Amino acid sequence: MNPFRARWPDRAGFILSIVGVSMGMGVVHQQPYAINGVELLVWLIALVSLVIPALVLELAIGVIFQGALNESLRKSNKRLEVIGWVSAGVAFLALVAAGAVVGDLGVSGYESLLATLSDQPLPWGVQPGVQTPAHHTVGSILVAVSAVMAFINLRLWRGAPSISRTARIAVPAGVIALITLILALSTRSGALDGMARWLAPGPEGWGSLVSLHTWGHAYAYALSTWMLGLGVYTAFGSYLNRSSDVTGITGVAVMASGLCQLLLMLAIFIASGLPGAANVAPSPGITIAVVPTAIAAVAAPPWLRGVLASVWFAALLAFAMPALLALAEAVVAPMVDKFRVPRERVVAWVCLAAYFCAALVAVQHGHAWQVGGDAALLACAAVLTAILGLSTWWRVDVDALQRHLNAYSAFRVGLGWRIFVGALVPIGAVAVMVDQAVGRLAASTPAPSTPLGGLHVLGACTILVGLIVVAWVISRLPGRGA
Amino acid sequence: MKPRSAALLGQAAIVVALGLTMLSAARDQARSNALTSFRHYRPDWEESWRTPVEQLAAVTLARQLPHPEQDPELVEAALSVMRRSLSWYMKAPRLAQMLREGIELRIAHGEVNGDALHTAFDMLEFAESDEVDTYRGRIASLAGDRNAAAAALAEAASKLQSLLGMPGDDQAVARLGLAWRDLLAVHQGRTMNWLARQLPVIAAAEREATEAMVAQVRALLEPYLGKAPGGYGETLPDEAMLAVLERQSVDINRTQPRRQESLRQARLVLAECAPHYHFEPVIDAACTIALRYHAIPSGGLLIVLSVCTALIVGLWYAITRLFRGPMPVDVNAETMENVEPIDLDTDAETKSRSSGSITDIG
């Protein structure tokens, strides 16, 4: 065991970190995971059939090879190292997008706090034409994004222990804030209506259970909220001891995340039934649109509306922080593992680069870029998950993985897991990419006069090709850890 | 590639990112400045003030007019400057010509989505071109011949009008919804556009369909509204009125569940096919309240209970198994204890289970 490798201080912190990643990515994507009862059922199936097998695989690779995805894959097979670097690149892009969104959330939270302190109405949903708190001045967003990156820089220096400490505070705080908000809103007129609409089987009834589109939606949400394939969990797993019970930890983390995600959905849909709430539609912006507009229209004194909005944005920020740290870790860990450079230096450079790119994204008009950007990231995550799954048949010694998992776990993984990981997960991921990611990417509306706004299939492919070239170049560099 | 070169490349990438950030911010600022100038422009300014703004408007139009839909706000502001400038009568034909060329080019390239030409056409109207009517017809014809679909819609609308409040009106609503969606659907690769919807035959059919659907919604809402005075629909809903509507809708939805479903279908068709139609405030509020769920449907309750049970039981099971520790090891089986560990090519050594350290958290 490498005595210098940072370790998770305890199991609870590690599990909460995983919960924080899934919750935070849900916040960043700003979409609910299921918008009707049938989708909720299918989402549960997606958790079991896609997330658990793929998560066990990613964590197991990190635990066994004790390295980030690039190093772990290199130890398994030198030709696979490039996949690890592509994953790190995509994780960097995800970090940029997440940084921009969280900066926006931070400004909205600050505005809510100001409204509370000054006893003024919330600055959205009151004037006609100002529907959501999505449009802020460039200066305020830049300040917020720099604060976010500074936070990541300070928290990530010490690696896993810092992530664990952050998650131990942020995730319970977020859950408490969510429960408070649910209790406060559930007594209002219309709350039951929102909940019933959410749980009703949907406009097509139970027939949508056999619709491929429903399954595509659920799998896409599962894939994008868990950010599988980006090396986050391999980096996390590499800070566990090799004798850790990966399967058991995964089971606990996924089930706990599922319950937390249910809470987030409940809050959104309770708010959606209140008078004045923005319409629920499966598009980016729902998290930031529905609840704040509903709160702004609640019949209560302005300061109370400000408090409720502050609680909501505090919950979102609390969930987003572990996710940001995890994405940054997925970029930092490969560099530290390969080149053995001081961690502090890598963290600082990654945060600086992410700040400039996030600033570039954040100053774009509105959130039009997010449809294309989300879809592109989803496509990358789907492809990388599929490749990782397929590589278990092709290059990674899956027998050894299975033996190791079973030797230290309270759960046995067998042929079923291998079939899921090697066949069903790749098939599901590719299906998601074709049905959801490419469709959304093609349909993304180009925003006027912005370089990133008109992101479409060609632009995404160009970025991906550039990423692969850079990843190949880096994988050819001699590493100090080799 | 040496690490030093890689570091240099990384720094170059950061410089490029910084440059892009500044470029983007500069473009954003330039657009914002141009918009402000265009909006504050006054024709009675002295010439030294007017000329630069007019020149900026001319440059903006020259750049944007081939694709006005990319930034309609900026194009419209620039055109409004040009229209108010003293040189408008001299420049108008040239601007209209540029817009026409843009439209012609896109039609020649096989543009079948007329709505994509909406901004360009609006600008052509704004530029007071003589050929607006010609282009109106040409863009409308991009949607193809829809007279048969319009006739079917008109027939479905009259059928619904004759069945208002009678048994069978649900089927009439469904038929009308189908006919309306068919009219607006893509026919042989051609999409419906806003100018085609203004053609007399189609506009008349859509008007009849809207009237029929509105009448149906009002008929379905009658029991909810009670014996309201004639002017009820013109007032704004107040708290007391909303409370009465809420109480009545609970009773009616319990006794006549089909009415709520019919209302939902009718509103769905209206929202989908005539999204710009708005009811009076009280009718709108009554409709919203009537469509509210006042209890969670049994199917939904079943779903949420199943999902929660599955997650809680799964969590409990995983936690108990996790705390119980690894399964007993068969000494004869191949495990990490008696099998050579995976050739990891790493400096990490495999720990035996019996010697777990205090940091051994798994």
PDB file of N, CA, C and O in Angstrom, chain A residues 105 108 111-112 121-135 181 185 188-189 267-281 285-300 305-306 308-310 312-313 316:
ATOM      1  N   LEU A 105     -26.224  30.047  -9.655  1.00  0.00           N
ATOM      2  CA  LEU A 105     -27.009  29.716  -8.459  1.00  0.00           C
ATOM      3  C   LEU A 105     -26.557  30.567  -7.272  1.00  0.00           C
ATOM      4  O   LEU A 105     -27.383  31.030  -6.468  1.00  0.00           O
ATOM      5  N   SER A 108     -28.032  33.986  -7.461  1.00  0.00           N
ATOM      6  CA  SER A 108     -29.455  33.943  -7.090  1.00  0.00           C
ATOM      7  C   SER A 108     -29.614  33.814  -5.575  1.00  0.00           C
ATOM      8  O   SER A 108     -30.496  34.438  -4.974  1.00  0.00           O
ATOM      9  N   GLU A 111     -28.953  37.127  -4.033  1.00  0.00           N
ATOM     10  CA  GLU A 111     -30.104  38.023  -4.222  1.00  0.00           C
ATOM     11  C   GLU A 111     -31.229  37.679  -3.232  1.00  0.00           C
ATOM     12  O   GLU A 111     -31.905  38.577  -2.711  1.00  0.00           O
ATOM     13  N   SER A 112     -31.417  36.382  -2.996  1.00  0.00           N
ATOM     14  CA  SER A 112     -32.449  35.962  -2.036  1.00  0.00           C
ATOM     15  C   SER A 112     -32.129  36.474  -0.642  1.00  0.00           C
ATOM     16  O   SER A 112     -32.995  36.954   0.088  1.00  0.00           O
ATOM     17  N   PRO A 121     -39.312  42.437  -2.127  1.00  0.00           N
ATOM     18  CA  PRO A 121     -39.727  41.264  -2.917  1.00  0.00           C
ATOM     19  C   PRO A 121     -38.539  40.660  -3.661  1.00  0.00           C
ATOM     20  O   PRO A 121     -37.567  41.362  -3.948  1.00  0.00           O
ATOM     21  N   LEU A 122     -38.648  39.390  -3.959  1.00  0.00           N
ATOM     22  CA  LEU A 122     -37.583  38.722  -4.715  1.00  0.00           C
ATOM     23  C   LEU A 122     -37.512  39.331  -6.116  1.00  0.00           C
ATOM     24  O   LEU A 122     -38.543  39.676  -6.692  1.00  0.00           O
ATOM     25  N   PRO A 123     -36.305  39.446  -6.664  1.00  0.00           N
ATOM     26  CA  PRO A 123     -36.182  40.160  -7.945  1.00  0.00           C
ATOM     27  C   PRO A 123     -36.571  39.320  -9.152  1.00  0.00           C
ATOM     28  O   PRO A 123     -36.061  39.523 -10.231  1.00  0.00           O
ATOM     29  N   TRP A 124     -37.397  38.326  -8.992  1.00  0.00           N
ATOM     30  CA  TRP A 124     -37.863  37.575 -10.167  1.00  0.00           C
ATOM     31  C   TRP A 124     -39.312  37.182  -9.941  1.00  0.00           C
ATOM     32  O   TRP A 124     -39.798  37.139  -8.813  1.00  0.00           O
ATOM     33  N   GLY A 125     -39.973  36.919 -11.053  1.00  0.00           N
ATOM     34  CA  GLY A 125     -41.351  36.432 -10.976  1.00  0.00           C
ATOM     35  C   GLY A 125     -42.341  37.495 -10.565  1.00  0.00           C
ATOM     36  O   GLY A 125     -43.526  37.201 -10.444  1.00  0.00           O
ATOM     37  N   VAL A 126     -41.892  38.739 -10.332  1.00  0.00           N
ATOM     38  CA  VAL A 126     -42.835  39.781  -9.941  1.00  0.00           C
ATOM     39  C   VAL A 126     -43.112  40.735 -11.102  1.00  0.00           C
ATOM     40  O   VAL A 126     -44.254  41.081 -11.368  1.00  0.00           O
ATOM     41  N   GLN A 127     -42.027  41.097 -11.819  1.00  0.00           N
ATOM     42  CA  GLN A 127     -42.255  41.939 -12.976  1.00  0.00           C
ATOM     43  C   GLN A 127     -42.653  41.069 -14.154  1.00  0.00           C
ATOM     44  O   GLN A 127     -42.142  39.958 -14.299  1.00  0.00           O
ATOM     45  N   PRO A 128     -43.584  41.556 -15.013  1.00  0.00           N
ATOM     46  CA  PRO A 128     -43.923  40.775 -16.192  1.00  0.00           C
ATOM     47  C   PRO A 128     -42.689  40.641 -17.080  1.00  0.00           C
ATOM     48  O   PRO A 128     -41.930  41.590 -17.248  1.00  0.00           O
ATOM     49  N   GLY A 129     -42.502  39.483 -17.631  1.00  0.00           N
ATOM     50  CA  GLY A 129     -41.356  39.267 -18.517  1.00  0.00           C
ATOM     51  C   GLY A 129     -40.128  38.767 -17.782  1.00  0.00           C
ATOM     52  O   GLY A 129     -39.233  38.208 -18.378  1.00  0.00           O
ATOM     53  N   VAL A 130     -40.063  38.967 -16.452  1.00  0.00           N
ATOM     54  CA  VAL A 130     -38.920  38.439 -15.698  1.00  0.00           C
ATOM     55  C   VAL A 130     -39.420  37.183 -14.994  1.00  0.00           C
ATOM     56  O   VAL A 130     -39.968  37.235 -13.909  1.00  0.00           O
ATOM     57  N   GLN A 131     -39.243  36.073 -15.664  1.00  0.00           N
ATOM     58  CA  GLN A 131     -39.848  34.830 -15.186  1.00  0.00           C
ATOM     59  C   GLN A 131     -38.985  34.100 -14.178  1.00  0.00           C
ATOM     60  O   GLN A 131     -39.456  33.618 -13.182  1.00  0.00           O
ATOM     61  N   THR A 132     -37.716  34.006 -14.472  1.00  0.00           N
ATOM     62  CA  THR A 132     -36.857  33.167 -13.637  1.00  0.00           C
ATOM     63  C   THR A 132     -35.615  33.940 -13.223  1.00  0.00           C
ATOM     64  O   THR A 132     -35.246  34.916 -13.867  1.00  0.00           O
ATOM     65  N   PRO A 133     -34.969  33.478 -12.156  1.00  0.00           N
ATOM     66  CA  PRO A 133     -33.741  34.161 -11.746  1.00  0.00           C
ATOM     67  C   PRO A 133     -32.555  33.686 -12.572  1.00  0.00           C
ATOM     68  O   PRO A 133     -31.541  33.281 -12.031  1.00  0.00           O
ATOM     69  N   ALA A 134     -32.676  33.678 -13.891  1.00  0.00           N
ATOM     70  CA  ALA A 134     -31.617  33.098 -14.718  1.00  0.00           C
ATOM     71  C   ALA A 134     -30.738  34.148 -15.393  1.00  0.00           C
ATOM     72  O   ALA A 134     -29.737  33.806 -15.998  1.00  0.00           O
ATOM     73  N   HIS A 135     -31.115  35.391 -15.311  1.00  0.00           N
ATOM     74  CA  HIS A 135     -30.326  36.398 -16.023  1.00  0.00           C
ATOM     75  C   HIS A 135     -29.689  37.363 -15.038  1.00  0.00           C
ATOM     76  O   HIS A 135     -30.373  38.152 -14.407  1.00  0.00           O
ATOM     77  N   LEU A 181     -37.855  23.092   3.414  1.00  0.00           N
ATOM     78  CA  LEU A 181     -38.608  23.741   2.332  1.00  0.00           C
ATOM     79  C   LEU A 181     -39.861  22.940   1.974  1.00  0.00           C
ATOM     80  O   LEU A 181     -40.940  23.509   1.755  1.00  0.00           O
ATOM     81  N   LEU A 185     -43.609  24.404   2.145  1.00  0.00           N
ATOM     82  CA  LEU A 185     -44.429  24.583   0.935  1.00  0.00           C
ATOM     83  C   LEU A 185     -45.614  23.618   0.879  1.00  0.00           C
ATOM     84  O   LEU A 185     -46.601  23.881   0.207  1.00  0.00           O
ATOM     85  N   ARG A 188     -49.203  24.763   1.527  1.00  0.00           N
ATOM     86  CA  ARG A 188     -49.796  25.801   0.672  1.00  0.00           C
ATOM     87  C   ARG A 188     -50.805  25.195  -0.298  1.00  0.00           C
ATOM     88  O   ARG A 188     -50.700  24.026  -0.670  1.00  0.00           O
ATOM     89  N   SER A 189     -51.730  26.042  -0.732  1.00  0.00           N
ATOM     90  CA  SER A 189     -52.742  25.585  -1.679  1.00  0.00           C
ATOM     91  C   SER A 189     -52.083  25.233  -3.010  1.00  0.00           C
ATOM     92  O   SER A 189     -51.291  26.017  -3.543  1.00  0.00           O
ATOM     93  N   ALA A 267     -39.630  18.283  -3.716  1.00  0.00           N
ATOM     94  CA  ALA A 267     -39.630  19.741  -3.513  1.00  0.00           C
ATOM     95  C   ALA A 267     -40.004  20.460  -4.806  1.00  0.00           C
ATOM     96  O   ALA A 267     -40.828  21.392  -4.798  1.00  0.00           O
ATOM     97  N   ILE A 268     -39.428  20.021  -5.911  1.00  0.00           N
ATOM     98  CA  ILE A 268     -39.694  20.686  -7.199  1.00  0.00           C
ATOM     99  C   ILE A 268     -41.170  20.553  -7.568  1.00  0.00           C
ATOM    100  O   ILE A 268     -41.822  21.524  -7.974  1.00  0.00           O
ATOM    101  N   PHE A 269     -41.715  19.349  -7.393  1.00  0.00           N
ATOM    102  CA  PHE A 269     -43.082  19.142  -7.876  1.00  0.00           C
ATOM    103  C   PHE A 269     -44.130  19.696  -6.914  1.00  0.00           C
ATOM    104  O   PHE A 269     -45.211  20.073  -7.356  1.00  0.00           O
ATOM    105  N   ILE A 270     -43.810  19.758  -5.633  1.00  0.00           N
ATOM    106  CA  ILE A 270     -44.726  20.455  -4.717  1.00  0.00           C
ATOM    107  C   ILE A 270     -44.797  21.919  -5.138  1.00  0.00           C
ATOM    108  O   ILE A 270     -45.875  22.512  -5.245  1.00  0.00           O
ATOM    109  N   ALA A 271     -43.630  22.499  -5.415  1.00  0.00           N
ATOM    110  CA  ALA A 271     -43.596  23.918  -5.819  1.00  0.00           C
ATOM    111  C   ALA A 271     -44.307  24.119  -7.148  1.00  0.00           C
ATOM    112  O   ALA A 271     -44.943  25.153  -7.372  1.00  0.00           O
ATOM    113  N   SER A 272     -44.220  23.116  -8.038  1.00  0.00           N
ATOM    114  CA  SER A 272     -44.815  23.292  -9.369  1.00  0.00           C
ATOM    115  C   SER A 272     -46.329  23.436  -9.312  1.00  0.00           C
ATOM    116  O   SER A 272     -46.946  23.969 -10.236  1.00  0.00           O
ATOM    117  N   GLY A 273     -46.953  22.954  -8.243  1.00  0.00           N
ATOM    118  CA  GLY A 273     -48.413  23.063  -8.139  1.00  0.00           C
ATOM    119  C   GLY A 273     -48.866  24.394  -7.555  1.00  0.00           C
ATOM    120  O   GLY A 273     -50.044  24.750  -7.641  1.00  0.00           O
ATOM    121  N   LEU A 274     -47.938  25.145  -6.957  1.00  0.00           N
ATOM    122  CA  LEU A 274     -48.321  26.414  -6.332  1.00  0.00           C
ATOM    123  C   LEU A 274     -48.639  27.450  -7.407  1.00  0.00           C
ATOM    124  O   LEU A 274     -48.043  27.428  -8.483  1.00  0.00           O
ATOM    125  N   PRO A 275     -49.561  28.364  -7.102  1.00  0.00           N
ATOM    126  CA  PRO A 275     -49.878  29.379  -8.101  1.00  0.00           C
ATOM    127  C   PRO A 275     -48.649  30.252  -8.374  1.00  0.00           C
ATOM    128  O   PRO A 275     -47.925  30.601  -7.452  1.00  0.00           O
ATOM    129  N   GLY A 276     -48.417  30.550  -9.640  1.00  0.00           N
ATOM    130  CA  GLY A 276     -47.300  31.429 -10.003  1.00  0.00           C
ATOM    131  C   GLY A 276     -46.040  30.688 -10.392  1.00  0.00           C
ATOM    132  O   GLY A 276     -45.084  31.302 -10.847  1.00  0.00           O
ATOM    133  N   ALA A 277     -46.023  29.347 -10.202  1.00  0.00           N
ATOM    134  CA  ALA A 277     -44.811  28.594 -10.545  1.00  0.00           C
ATOM    135  C   ALA A 277     -44.676  28.494 -12.055  1.00  0.00           C
ATOM    136  O   ALA A 277     -45.672  28.428 -12.770  1.00  0.00           O
ATOM    137  N   ALA A 278     -43.422  28.489 -12.510  1.00  0.00           N
ATOM    138  CA  ALA A 278     -43.180  28.313 -13.942  1.00  0.00           C
ATOM    139  C   ALA A 278     -43.593  26.888 -14.326  1.00  0.00           C
ATOM    140  O   ALA A 278     -43.645  25.997 -13.483  1.00  0.00           O
ATOM    141  N   ASN A 279     -43.893  26.694 -15.613  1.00  0.00           N
ATOM    142  CA  ASN A 279     -44.345  25.380 -16.067  1.00  0.00           C
ATOM    143  C   ASN A 279     -43.227  24.347 -15.971  1.00  0.00           C
ATOM    144  O   ASN A 279     -42.074  24.658 -16.219  1.00  0.00           O
ATOM    145  N   VAL A 280     -43.626  23.135 -15.635  1.00  0.00           N
ATOM    146  CA  VAL A 280     -42.655  22.045 -15.588  1.00  0.00           C
ATOM    147  C   VAL A 280     -42.513  21.476 -16.982  1.00  0.00           C
ATOM    148  O   VAL A 280     -43.485  21.099 -17.605  1.00  0.00           O
ATOM    149  N   ALA A 281     -41.316  21.457 -17.491  1.00  0.00           N
ATOM    150  CA  ALA A 281     -41.042  20.825 -18.774  1.00  0.00           C
ATOM    151  C   ALA A 281     -39.659  20.203 -18.663  1.00  0.00           C
ATOM    152  O   ALA A 281     -38.803  20.743 -17.969  1.00  0.00           O
ATOM    153  N   GLY A 285     -32.944  24.140 -16.592  1.00  0.00           N
ATOM    154  CA  GLY A 285     -33.476  25.370 -16.009  1.00  0.00           C
ATOM    155  C   GLY A 285     -34.627  25.108 -15.079  1.00  0.00           C
ATOM    156  O   GLY A 285     -35.068  26.002 -14.372  1.00  0.00           O
ATOM    157  N   ILE A 286     -35.121  23.887 -15.037  1.00  0.00           N
ATOM    158  CA  ILE A 286     -36.330  23.616 -14.233  1.00  0.00           C
ATOM    159  C   ILE A 286     -36.045  23.818 -12.741  1.00  0.00           C
ATOM    160  O   ILE A 286     -36.856  24.373 -12.013  1.00  0.00           O
ATOM    161  N   THR A 287     -34.874  23.401 -12.287  1.00  0.00           N
ATOM    162  CA  THR A 287     -34.561  23.525 -10.874  1.00  0.00           C
ATOM    163  C   THR A 287     -34.490  24.995 -10.465  1.00  0.00           C
ATOM    164  O   THR A 287     -34.916  25.380  -9.390  1.00  0.00           O
ATOM    165  N   ILE A 288     -33.944  25.785 -11.378  1.00  0.00           N
ATOM    166  CA  ILE A 288     -33.759  27.193 -11.049  1.00  0.00           C
ATOM    167  C   ILE A 288     -35.016  28.000 -11.385  1.00  0.00           C
ATOM    168  O   ILE A 288     -35.167  29.131 -10.958  1.00  0.00           O
ATOM    169  N   ALA A 289     -35.941  27.407 -12.146  1.00  0.00           N
ATOM    170  CA  ALA A 289     -37.118  28.165 -12.572  1.00  0.00           C
ATOM    171  C   ALA A 289     -38.339  27.902 -11.695  1.00  0.00           C
ATOM    172  O   ALA A 289     -38.985  28.832 -11.218  1.00  0.00           O
ATOM    173  N   VAL A 290     -38.651  26.636 -11.473  1.00  0.00           N
ATOM    174  CA  VAL A 290     -39.937  26.295 -10.867  1.00  0.00           C
ATOM    175  C   VAL A 290     -40.038  26.748  -9.417  1.00  0.00           C
ATOM    176  O   VAL A 290     -40.953  27.491  -9.048  1.00  0.00           O
ATOM    177  N   VAL A 291     -39.082  26.312  -8.607  1.00  0.00           N
ATOM    178  CA  VAL A 291     -39.199  26.593  -7.167  1.00  0.00           C
ATOM    179  C   VAL A 291     -39.070  28.098  -6.859  1.00  0.00           C
ATOM    180  O   VAL A 291     -39.914  28.647  -6.136  1.00  0.00           O
ATOM    181  N   PRO A 292     -38.068  28.792  -7.413  1.00  0.00           N
ATOM    182  CA  PRO A 292     -37.985  30.231  -7.090  1.00  0.00           C
ATOM    183  C   PRO A 292     -39.212  31.028  -7.535  1.00  0.00           C
ATOM    184  O   PRO A 292     -39.661  31.919  -6.809  1.00  0.00           O
ATOM    185  N   THR A 293     -39.774  30.696  -8.715  1.00  0.00           N
ATOM    186  CA  THR A 293     -40.953  31.453  -9.160  1.00  0.00           C
ATOM    187  C   THR A 293     -42.145  31.153  -8.253  1.00  0.00           C
ATOM    188  O   THR A 293     -42.951  32.041  -7.971  1.00  0.00           O
ATOM    189  N   ALA A 294     -42.246  29.898  -7.811  1.00  0.00           N
ATOM    190  CA  ALA A 294     -43.343  29.552  -6.897  1.00  0.00           C
ATOM    191  C   ALA A 294     -43.175  30.288  -5.568  1.00  0.00           C
ATOM    192  O   ALA A 294     -44.147  30.823  -5.014  1.00  0.00           O
ATOM    193  N   ILE A 295     -41.944  30.329  -5.079  1.00  0.00           N
ATOM    194  CA  ILE A 295     -41.694  31.009  -3.801  1.00  0.00           C
ATOM    195  C   ILE A 295     -41.995  32.496  -3.924  1.00  0.00           C
ATOM    196  O   ILE A 295     -42.569  33.111  -3.012  1.00  0.00           O
ATOM    197  N   ALA A 296     -41.626  33.077  -5.069  1.00  0.00           N
ATOM    198  CA  ALA A 296     -41.848  34.524  -5.258  1.00  0.00           C
ATOM    199  C   ALA A 296     -43.327  34.866  -5.229  1.00  0.00           C
ATOM    200  O   ALA A 296     -43.699  36.007  -4.935  1.00  0.00           O
ATOM    201  N   ALA A 297     -44.194  33.876  -5.554  1.00  0.00           N
ATOM    202  CA  ALA A 297     -45.630  34.151  -5.597  1.00  0.00           C
ATOM    203  C   ALA A 297     -46.361  33.682  -4.342  1.00  0.00           C
ATOM    204  O   ALA A 297     -47.581  33.800  -4.246  1.00  0.00           O
ATOM    205  N   VAL A 298     -45.630  33.120  -3.379  1.00  0.00           N
ATOM    206  CA  VAL A 298     -46.273  32.624  -2.146  1.00  0.00           C
ATOM    207  C   VAL A 298     -46.870  33.802  -1.362  1.00  0.00           C
ATOM    208  O   VAL A 298     -46.261  34.870  -1.281  1.00  0.00           O
ATOM    209  N   ALA A 299     -48.081  33.595  -0.821  1.00  0.00           N
ATOM    210  CA  ALA A 299     -48.713  34.660  -0.035  1.00  0.00           C
ATOM    211  C   ALA A 299     -48.068  34.710   1.345  1.00  0.00           C
ATOM    212  O   ALA A 299     -48.465  33.978   2.263  1.00  0.00           O
ATOM    213  N   ALA A 300     -47.034  35.521   1.466  1.00  0.00           N
ATOM    214  CA  ALA A 300     -46.279  35.632   2.728  1.00  0.00           C
ATOM    215  C   ALA A 300     -45.533  36.954   2.710  1.00  0.00           C
ATOM    216  O   ALA A 300     -45.362  37.553   1.642  1.00  0.00           O
ATOM    217  N   ARG A 305     -40.460  35.096   2.105  1.00  0.00           N
ATOM    218  CA  ARG A 305     -40.181  34.584   0.759  1.00  0.00           C
ATOM    219  C   ARG A 305     -38.675  34.562   0.518  1.00  0.00           C
ATOM    220  O   ARG A 305     -38.143  33.625  -0.080  1.00  0.00           O
ATOM    221  N   GLY A 306     -37.993  35.613   1.002  1.00  0.00           N
ATOM    222  CA  GLY A 306     -36.539  35.667   0.865  1.00  0.00           C
ATOM    223  C   GLY A 306     -35.870  34.516   1.600  1.00  0.00           C
ATOM    224  O   GLY A 306     -34.949  33.885   1.091  1.00  0.00           O
ATOM    225  N   LEU A 308     -37.224  31.578   2.325  1.00  0.00           N
ATOM    226  CA  LEU A 308     -37.496  30.313   1.622  1.00  0.00           C
ATOM    227  C   LEU A 308     -36.592  30.174   0.400  1.00  0.00           C
ATOM    228  O   LEU A 308     -36.032  29.105   0.135  1.00  0.00           O
ATOM    229  N   ALA A 309     -36.450  31.279  -0.360  1.00  0.00           N
ATOM    230  CA  ALA A 309     -35.591  31.225  -1.555  1.00  0.00           C
ATOM    231  C   ALA A 309     -34.141  30.986  -1.140  1.00  0.00           C
ATOM    232  O   ALA A 309     -33.422  30.220  -1.796  1.00  0.00           O
ATOM    233  N   SER A 310     -33.711  31.621  -0.031  1.00  0.00           N
ATOM    234  CA  SER A 310     -32.327  31.408   0.431  1.00  0.00           C
ATOM    235  C   SER A 310     -32.116  29.948   0.809  1.00  0.00           C
ATOM    236  O   SER A 310     -31.078  29.357   0.502  1.00  0.00           O
ATOM    237  N   TRP A 312     -33.679  27.375  -0.373  1.00  0.00           N
ATOM    238  CA  TRP A 312     -33.636  26.582  -1.612  1.00  0.00           C
ATOM    239  C   TRP A 312     -32.256  26.675  -2.261  1.00  0.00           C
ATOM    240  O   TRP A 312     -31.639  25.654  -2.590  1.00  0.00           O
ATOM    241  N   PHE A 313     -31.756  27.898  -2.429  1.00  0.00           N
ATOM    242  CA  PHE A 313     -30.466  28.029  -3.103  1.00  0.00           C
ATOM    243  C   PHE A 313     -29.328  27.485  -2.221  1.00  0.00           C
ATOM    244  O   PHE A 313     -28.340  26.964  -2.752  1.00  0.00           O
ATOM    245  N   LEU A 316     -29.297  23.840  -2.915  1.00  0.00           N
ATOM    246  CA  LEU A 316     -28.705  23.534  -4.229  1.00  0.00           C
ATOM    247  C   LEU A 316     -27.186  23.690  -4.185  1.00  0.00           C
ATOM    248  O   LEU A 316     -26.443  22.846  -4.701  1.00  0.00           O
TER     249      LEU A 316
END
